[in-house]
C-alpha cells in the first residue's frame, strides 16, 4: 500500500510542477465554437521568477504570415521582460488554416476566451489586464478577434497590421479571402488600441500602403467611441518596432479606460446627447454651484470652456470637426468632478 501512496504523491507533485512550468513550453488550447471542436498548439512563456501569489498580465500574440508561435513568443517575451510591463505571461497560438484564413476563419472565433481559460487553469493571471497583440496578418487578427471578444481584454496592440484597403477597414470589402469577416466596431469603446506602422511600408497593402491604412483604422475606432492611437516608426519597414514605441503602446493600452461607456464619474452627472451634433449638455445636479466645464480634442487641445452655476451646462459643438472629445468638469478650486467622452457627428 505504501508504494501506492508514494506513486500518487509523485503523480500529484509532478502534475503541480508541470502546471507551474516557467520559461518557454508548448501546450494545447481546445474550445468549441459554431464550427465545432477546435484545437491549436499554444506556445507559452512564463517569467522565470513567476510567483503564484502574484497576478500577471496575459499577452496573447498572433504571429504573422510565414512565422510561427515559437518565434513570435520569443519576440514578445523580449518586450514583456522589460520592467515597464511589470511581469506578464505570453501565449501565442498556431494559425488555423495555414496561409488562408490565418486567424480570420470561422474556426478561429472565440480563440481569445479559450486561451484565457487555458492559461488561467494553471497560472494566476489578472483578467483585467489581458491584451491581444499581433504583427502583420497577426496584427489584423488581433484587431479582429480583440474587437470580437472585447469584454475579455483590456487592449490591442497591432504592429504593421495587415489591413488590405480602406474598404477592409470600413467593412465594405468583399474579397472572399481577406475580408470575409467584419470588424465589430460596436465594441470599440470597450478596449484600448495602439496601432503602429513603419515609414517604409509604402509598398505593402492590397490597394493602399499599410502606413496610410493604420491611422484610418484608428480613426474608425475613435469615430465609434474608441480610445485608439497610431504611432509611426520613422525608421521602420515591415518589422516589429523598437522598444520605445512598444512602451508607448503599452502605456496607452494599460492605462484606465476613457471610453464613452466607461466614464470616470466622480459626481453623478449626465452627458447628452451622445453622439452629439450641434451641442452637448452636461447635467450636473449642482444648481448654484460654480463649475468649469471644458471640452478637449483627443490630442489634448482645449476647444471649449464654460464657467457656469447653472445645473445644466450646454456647449456649442457645431463648429467642431467630427470625432471623439473629452469633457471635464471641475469646481472653483480645480478639483475634478467629472470626466467623460462625447462623440461628435457633425
Tab-separated table of C-alpha atoms in Angstrom:
chain	number	residue	atom	x	y	z
A	1	UNK	CA	0.000	0.000	0.000
A	2	UNK	CA	2.888	2.333	0.744
A	3	UNK	CA	4.037	2.152	-2.859
A	4	UNK	CA	0.581	3.291	-4.000
A	5	UNK	CA	0.683	6.458	-1.883
A	6	UNK	CA	4.253	7.100	-2.948
A	7	UNK	CA	3.213	6.829	-6.599
A	8	UNK	CA	0.156	9.014	-6.025
A	9	UNK	CA	2.281	11.645	-4.299
A	10	UNK	CA	4.740	11.597	-7.188
A	11	UNK	CA	1.979	11.997	-9.756
A	12	UNK	CA	0.346	14.859	-7.887
A	13	UNK	CA	3.542	16.758	-7.255
A	14	UNK	CA	4.742	16.104	-10.775
A	15	UNK	CA	1.483	17.494	-12.147
A	16	UNK	CA	1.801	20.527	-9.923
A	17	UNK	CA	5.339	21.157	-11.126
A	18	UNK	CA	4.230	20.929	-14.739
A	19	UNK	CA	1.323	23.305	-14.085
A	20	UNK	CA	3.776	25.864	-12.718
A	21	UNK	CA	6.323	25.439	-15.509
A	22	UNK	CA	8.305	28.568	-16.350
A	23	UNK	CA	10.252	29.677	-19.395
A	24	UNK	CA	9.117	28.533	-22.851
A	25	UNK	CA	6.948	25.473	-23.410
A	26	UNK	CA	4.259	24.256	-25.792
A	27	UNK	CA	0.803	23.085	-24.778
A	28	UNK	CA	-2.624	22.820	-26.421
A	29	UNK	CA	-5.702	25.027	-26.261
A	30	UNK	CA	-9.096	23.494	-27.046
A	31	UNK	CA	-12.537	25.029	-27.334
A	32	UNK	CA	-15.879	24.741	-29.116
A	33	UNK	CA	-17.463	27.346	-31.378
A	34	UNK	CA	-20.126	27.316	-34.094
A	35	UNK	CA	-17.740	25.381	-36.349
A	36	UNK	CA	-17.354	22.617	-33.774
A	37	UNK	CA	-14.429	21.456	-31.645
A	38	UNK	CA	-11.183	23.377	-32.167
A	39	UNK	CA	-7.615	22.672	-31.092
A	40	UNK	CA	-4.439	24.735	-31.532
A	41	UNK	CA	-0.870	24.399	-30.402
A	42	UNK	CA	-0.065	27.142	-27.905
A	43	UNK	CA	3.455	28.418	-27.270
A	44	UNK	CA	3.721	29.882	-23.776
A	45	UNK	CA	6.293	31.986	-21.978
A	46	UNK	CA	6.136	32.307	-18.181
A	47	UNK	CA	8.688	34.517	-16.393
A	48	UNK	CA	11.333	32.502	-14.580
A	49	UNK	CA	10.539	34.363	-11.364
A	50	UNK	CA	6.843	33.543	-11.560
A	51	UNK	CA	5.198	33.621	-8.137
A	52	UNK	CA	1.710	32.159	-7.813
A	53	UNK	CA	0.854	34.644	-5.068
A	54	UNK	CA	1.109	37.478	-7.604
A	55	UNK	CA	-1.204	38.082	-10.559
A	56	UNK	CA	0.244	38.603	-14.033
A	57	UNK	CA	-0.873	40.333	-17.200
A	58	UNK	CA	-1.561	37.984	-20.118
A	59	UNK	CA	-0.382	38.944	-23.618
A	60	UNK	CA	-1.941	36.858	-26.414
A	61	UNK	CA	0.175	37.077	-29.554
A	62	UNK	CA	-0.878	36.341	-33.138
A	63	UNK	CA	2.093	35.724	-35.406
A	64	UNK	CA	2.323	36.932	-38.985
A	65	UNK	CA	2.199	35.061	-42.261
A	66	UNK	CA	5.247	32.838	-42.686
A	67	UNK	CA	6.123	32.977	-38.999
A	68	UNK	CA	5.172	30.631	-36.170
A	69	UNK	CA	4.121	30.807	-32.497
A	70	UNK	CA	7.584	29.776	-31.287
A	71	UNK	CA	9.440	32.698	-32.859
A	72	UNK	CA	6.677	35.189	-32.082
A	73	UNK	CA	6.513	34.179	-28.410
A	74	UNK	CA	10.249	34.758	-28.234
A	75	UNK	CA	9.893	38.177	-29.865
A	76	UNK	CA	7.125	39.238	-27.492
A	77	UNK	CA	8.967	37.957	-24.432
A	78	UNK	CA	11.744	40.408	-25.302
A	79	UNK	CA	9.267	43.203	-24.613
A	80	UNK	CA	7.419	41.791	-21.608
A	81	UNK	CA	10.600	41.053	-19.674
A	82	UNK	CA	11.316	44.781	-19.577
A	83	UNK	CA	10.427	46.449	-16.258
A	84	UNK	CA	7.672	48.674	-17.695
A	85	UNK	CA	5.491	45.619	-18.315
A	86	UNK	CA	5.513	44.734	-14.635
A	87	UNK	CA	5.547	40.996	-15.351
A	88	UNK	CA	3.463	39.240	-17.997
A	89	UNK	CA	2.736	35.786	-19.364
A	90	UNK	CA	2.785	35.301	-23.146
A	91	UNK	CA	0.598	32.846	-25.073
A	92	UNK	CA	0.882	32.502	-28.874
A	93	UNK	CA	-1.451	30.152	-30.793
A	94	UNK	CA	-0.667	28.473	-34.083
A	95	UNK	CA	-2.652	29.592	-37.128
A	96	UNK	CA	-5.944	27.988	-38.075
A	97	UNK	CA	-5.936	27.112	-41.766
A	98	UNK	CA	-2.352	27.873	-42.869
A	99	UNK	CA	-1.884	30.613	-45.468
A	100	UNK	CA	-5.611	31.083	-45.988
A	101	UNK	CA	-7.748	32.092	-43.006
A	102	UNK	CA	-4.768	32.883	-40.751
A	103	UNK	CA	-6.819	33.622	-37.621
A	104	UNK	CA	-9.729	35.082	-39.556
A	105	UNK	CA	-11.583	31.886	-40.405
A	106	UNK	CA	-14.802	30.946	-38.641
A	107	UNK	CA	-12.962	28.165	-36.863
A	108	UNK	CA	-10.774	30.690	-35.017
A	109	UNK	CA	-13.528	32.666	-33.334
A	110	UNK	CA	-13.627	32.566	-29.524
A	111	UNK	CA	-9.902	31.800	-29.522
A	112	UNK	CA	-9.090	34.591	-27.042
A	113	UNK	CA	-11.527	33.311	-24.435
A	114	UNK	CA	-10.199	29.793	-24.914
A	115	UNK	CA	-6.596	30.916	-24.360
A	116	UNK	CA	-7.539	32.870	-21.236
A	117	UNK	CA	-9.284	29.815	-19.801
A	118	UNK	CA	-6.327	27.579	-20.647
A	119	UNK	CA	-3.690	29.797	-19.032
A	120	UNK	CA	-5.879	30.660	-16.062
A	121	UNK	CA	-6.255	26.970	-15.257
A	122	UNK	CA	-2.549	26.802	-14.307
A	123	UNK	CA	-1.445	30.361	-13.571
A	124	UNK	CA	-2.561	33.389	-11.612
A	125	UNK	CA	-3.440	35.941	-14.273
A	126	UNK	CA	-5.080	39.320	-13.798
A	127	UNK	CA	-8.170	39.046	-16.001
A	128	UNK	CA	-8.463	42.844	-16.059
A	129	UNK	CA	-5.074	43.013	-17.838
A	130	UNK	CA	-5.394	40.718	-20.835
A	131	UNK	CA	-4.050	42.086	-24.125
A	132	UNK	CA	-4.133	40.947	-27.749
A	133	UNK	CA	-1.173	41.772	-29.959
A	134	UNK	CA	-0.007	40.771	-33.402
A	135	UNK	CA	2.298	41.527	-36.280
A	136	UNK	CA	1.379	41.827	-39.971
A	137	UNK	CA	-1.529	39.465	-40.679
A	138	UNK	CA	-1.394	38.642	-36.986
A	139	UNK	CA	-1.964	42.342	-36.276
A	140	UNK	CA	-5.151	42.208	-38.309
A	141	UNK	CA	-6.117	39.089	-36.356
A	142	UNK	CA	-5.504	40.783	-33.003
A	143	UNK	CA	-7.667	43.700	-34.178
A	144	UNK	CA	-10.424	41.405	-35.441
A	145	UNK	CA	-10.580	38.979	-32.519
A	146	UNK	CA	-9.862	41.704	-29.979
A	147	UNK	CA	-12.948	43.635	-31.075
A	148	UNK	CA	-14.991	40.461	-31.241
A	149	UNK	CA	-14.082	39.476	-27.660
A	150	UNK	CA	-13.593	42.972	-26.262
A	151	UNK	CA	-15.334	42.094	-22.992
A	152	UNK	CA	-12.413	39.781	-22.182
A	153	UNK	CA	-9.469	42.070	-22.906
A	154	UNK	CA	-8.174	45.487	-21.929
A	155	UNK	CA	-6.202	46.444	-25.005
A	156	UNK	CA	-4.996	45.653	-28.524
A	157	UNK	CA	-1.507	46.372	-29.864
A	158	UNK	CA	-1.289	45.781	-33.628
A	159	UNK	CA	2.098	46.208	-35.332
A	160	UNK	CA	2.199	46.737	-39.121
A	161	UNK	CA	-1.327	45.329	-39.286
A	162	UNK	CA	-2.279	43.572	-42.477
A	163	UNK	CA	-5.251	45.690	-43.491
A	164	UNK	CA	-5.883	45.410	-47.207
A	165	UNK	CA	-7.748	48.580	-48.058
A	166	UNK	CA	-9.914	51.339	-46.674
A	167	UNK	CA	-12.848	49.146	-47.694
A	168	UNK	CA	-11.453	46.388	-45.480
A	169	UNK	CA	-11.319	48.790	-42.518
A	170	UNK	CA	-14.801	50.141	-43.269
A	171	UNK	CA	-16.358	46.675	-43.549
A	172	UNK	CA	-17.259	47.196	-47.208
A	173	UNK	CA	-14.649	44.861	-48.696
A	174	UNK	CA	-15.983	41.735	-50.420
A	175	UNK	CA	-12.674	39.960	-51.025
A	176	UNK	CA	-13.564	36.368	-50.001
A	177	UNK	CA	-10.027	35.588	-48.838
A	178	UNK	CA	-9.004	38.656	-46.856
A	179	UNK	CA	-12.215	40.440	-45.898
A	180	UNK	CA	-14.810	37.733	-45.303
A	181	UNK	CA	-15.197	38.772	-41.663
A	182	UNK	CA	-16.275	42.180	-40.433
A	183	UNK	CA	-14.859	44.188	-37.553
A	184	UNK	CA	-17.226	44.533	-34.609
A	185	UNK	CA	-16.947	48.288	-34.128
A	186	UNK	CA	-19.864	48.322	-31.695
A	187	UNK	CA	-17.270	47.145	-29.151
A	188	UNK	CA	-14.786	49.932	-29.954
A	189	UNK	CA	-15.496	51.820	-26.731
A	190	UNK	CA	-14.650	48.786	-24.597
A	191	UNK	CA	-10.991	48.361	-25.500
A	192	UNK	CA	-7.834	50.500	-25.789
A	193	UNK	CA	-5.957	50.199	-29.077
A	194	UNK	CA	-2.486	51.159	-30.299
A	195	UNK	CA	-1.509	50.574	-33.938
A	196	UNK	CA	1.979	51.070	-35.352
A	197	UNK	CA	3.413	51.057	-38.860
A	198	UNK	CA	6.840	51.826	-40.285
A	199	UNK	CA	7.550	54.767	-42.573
A	200	UNK	CA	8.952	52.316	-45.104
A	201	UNK	CA	5.725	50.362	-45.543
A	202	UNK	CA	4.612	52.183	-48.659
A	203	UNK	CA	4.814	49.043	-50.792
A	204	UNK	CA	2.563	46.906	-48.585
A	205	UNK	CA	-1.202	46.557	-48.721
A	206	UNK	CA	-3.502	45.196	-51.378
A	207	UNK	CA	-4.522	48.573	-52.827
A	208	UNK	CA	-3.138	51.050	-50.276
A	209	UNK	CA	0.013	51.052	-48.123
A	210	UNK	CA	-0.173	49.892	-44.515
A	211	UNK	CA	1.253	53.243	-43.463
A	212	UNK	CA	-1.891	55.062	-44.600
A	213	UNK	CA	-4.328	52.310	-43.598
A	214	UNK	CA	-3.224	52.108	-39.957
A	215	UNK	CA	-4.285	55.672	-38.984
A	216	UNK	CA	-7.563	55.159	-40.850
A	217	UNK	CA	-8.244	52.119	-38.689
A	218	UNK	CA	-7.550	54.225	-35.585
A	219	UNK	CA	-9.891	56.937	-36.840
A	220	UNK	CA	-12.629	54.379	-37.472
A	221	UNK	CA	-12.308	53.098	-33.900
A	222	UNK	CA	-12.454	56.586	-32.424
A	223	UNK	CA	-15.451	57.533	-34.551
A	224	UNK	CA	-17.187	54.630	-32.839
A	225	UNK	CA	-16.300	55.761	-29.328
A	226	UNK	CA	-12.932	54.034	-29.075
A	227	UNK	CA	-9.707	55.076	-27.406
A	228	UNK	CA	-7.088	54.377	-30.068
A	229	UNK	CA	-3.787	55.922	-31.136
A	230	UNK	CA	-1.425	55.494	-34.101
A	231	UNK	CA	2.359	55.629	-33.773
A	232	UNK	CA	4.583	55.764	-36.861
A	233	UNK	CA	8.001	54.153	-36.643
A	234	UNK	CA	10.119	56.647	-38.648
A	235	UNK	CA	12.909	54.151	-39.216
A	236	UNK	CA	10.821	51.027	-39.695
A	237	UNK	CA	9.659	49.000	-42.631
A	238	UNK	CA	7.671	45.794	-42.232
A	239	UNK	CA	9.063	44.785	-38.862
A	240	UNK	CA	8.355	44.946	-35.150
A	241	UNK	CA	9.046	48.454	-33.821
A	242	UNK	CA	11.788	49.332	-31.325
A	243	UNK	CA	11.260	49.015	-27.604
A	244	UNK	CA	10.474	52.714	-27.138
A	245	UNK	CA	7.441	52.561	-29.432
A	246	UNK	CA	6.236	49.340	-27.827
A	247	UNK	CA	6.448	51.054	-24.454
A	248	UNK	CA	4.346	53.966	-25.739
A	249	UNK	CA	1.720	51.486	-26.915
A	250	UNK	CA	1.809	49.626	-23.615
A	251	UNK	CA	1.427	52.850	-21.636
A	252	UNK	CA	-1.657	53.667	-23.687
A	253	UNK	CA	-3.455	50.328	-23.550
A	254	UNK	CA	-2.552	49.665	-19.905
A	255	UNK	CA	-3.981	52.906	-18.507
A	256	UNK	CA	-7.530	53.377	-17.142
A	257	UNK	CA	-10.168	53.332	-19.860
A	258	UNK	CA	-11.648	56.605	-21.101
A	259	UNK	CA	-14.290	55.104	-23.390
A	260	UNK	CA	-17.744	56.665	-23.660
A	261	UNK	CA	-19.408	53.954	-21.627
A	262	UNK	CA	-16.606	53.851	-19.082
A	263	UNK	CA	-16.547	57.476	-17.979
A	264	UNK	CA	-14.946	58.316	-14.670
A	265	UNK	CA	-17.870	59.935	-12.844
A	266	UNK	CA	-16.739	61.382	-9.537
A	267	UNK	CA	-20.073	63.185	-9.081
A	268	UNK	CA	-23.228	61.748	-10.685
A	269	UNK	CA	-23.692	63.705	-13.913
A	270	UNK	CA	-25.310	63.019	-17.266
A	271	UNK	CA	-23.727	63.874	-20.609
A	272	UNK	CA	-26.157	64.061	-23.550
A	273	UNK	CA	-26.876	63.726	-26.401
A	274	UNK	CA	-24.118	61.243	-27.122
A	275	UNK	CA	-23.344	61.076	-30.014
A	276	UNK	CA	-23.949	64.797	-30.440
A	277	UNK	CA	-24.242	67.217	-33.362
A	278	UNK	CA	-24.757	70.945	-32.736
A	279	UNK	CA	-24.429	70.911	-28.945
A	280	UNK	CA	-23.706	68.727	-25.919
A	281	UNK	CA	-25.115	69.201	-22.435
A	282	UNK	CA	-23.795	68.195	-19.045
A	283	UNK	CA	-26.487	67.834	-16.400
A	284	UNK	CA	-24.511	68.329	-13.183
A	285	UNK	CA	-27.177	68.093	-10.475
A	286	UNK	CA	-25.387	71.039	-8.821
A	287	UNK	CA	-27.505	74.212	-9.261
A	288	UNK	CA	-25.991	77.397	-7.860
A	289	UNK	CA	-22.505	75.907	-7.680
A	290	UNK	CA	-19.887	77.412	-9.972
A	291	UNK	CA	-18.342	74.816	-12.300
A	292	UNK	CA	-15.745	74.911	-15.054
A	293	UNK	CA	-16.715	72.656	-17.953
A	294	UNK	CA	-14.089	72.067	-20.644
A	295	UNK	CA	-14.051	70.217	-23.952
A	296	UNK	CA	-10.769	68.748	-25.234
A	297	UNK	CA	-9.749	67.120	-28.502
A	298	UNK	CA	-8.130	63.686	-28.241
A	299	UNK	CA	-4.763	65.345	-28.803
A	300	UNK	CA	-5.264	67.343	-25.596
A	301	UNK	CA	-6.198	70.715	-27.140
A	302	UNK	CA	-8.918	72.574	-25.262
A	303	UNK	CA	-11.553	73.621	-27.798
A	304	UNK	CA	-14.260	74.990	-25.475
A	305	UNK	CA	-14.615	76.281	-21.912
A	306	UNK	CA	-17.672	77.420	-19.970
A	307	UNK	CA	-17.853	78.620	-16.362
A	308	UNK	CA	-21.409	78.393	-15.094
A	309	UNK	CA	-23.522	77.981	-11.952
A	310	UNK	CA	-26.419	76.510	-13.905
A	311	UNK	CA	-27.441	72.939	-13.174
A	312	UNK	CA	-27.210	72.048	-16.885
A	313	UNK	CA	-24.285	73.398	-18.895
A	314	UNK	CA	-24.585	73.484	-22.702
A	315	UNK	CA	-21.607	73.621	-25.065
A	316	UNK	CA	-21.981	74.512	-28.753
A	317	UNK	CA	-20.196	71.974	-30.978
A	318	UNK	CA	-21.464	72.623	-34.498
A	319	UNK	CA	-18.204	74.397	-35.415
A	320	UNK	CA	-16.023	71.457	-34.375
A	321	UNK	CA	-14.823	68.620	-36.613
A	322	UNK	CA	-16.429	65.237	-36.146
A	323	UNK	CA	-14.609	62.938	-33.767
A	324	UNK	CA	-14.151	61.975	-30.151
A	325	UNK	CA	-13.770	64.633	-27.431
A	326	UNK	CA	-13.108	64.617	-23.705
A	327	UNK	CA	-15.477	66.509	-21.382
A	328	UNK	CA	-14.163	67.573	-17.998
A	329	UNK	CA	-15.903	69.397	-15.136
A	330	UNK	CA	-14.170	70.830	-12.067
A	331	UNK	CA	-15.043	73.044	-9.112
A	332	UNK	CA	-13.565	76.544	-8.444
A	333	UNK	CA	-10.634	75.009	-6.548
A	334	UNK	CA	-9.723	72.926	-9.603
A	335	UNK	CA	-10.829	69.612	-8.087
A	336	UNK	CA	-12.086	67.210	-10.729
A	337	UNK	CA	-15.814	66.465	-10.596
A	338	UNK	CA	-16.379	64.539	-13.799
A	339	UNK	CA	-14.687	63.203	-16.929
A	340	UNK	CA	-16.374	61.598	-19.881
A	341	UNK	CA	-16.303	61.353	-23.662
A	342	UNK	CA	-18.645	62.592	-26.338
A	343	UNK	CA	-18.697	61.566	-29.982
A	344	UNK	CA	-19.442	64.427	-32.398
A	345	UNK	CA	-21.061	63.533	-35.713
A	346	UNK	CA	-21.401	66.940	-37.343
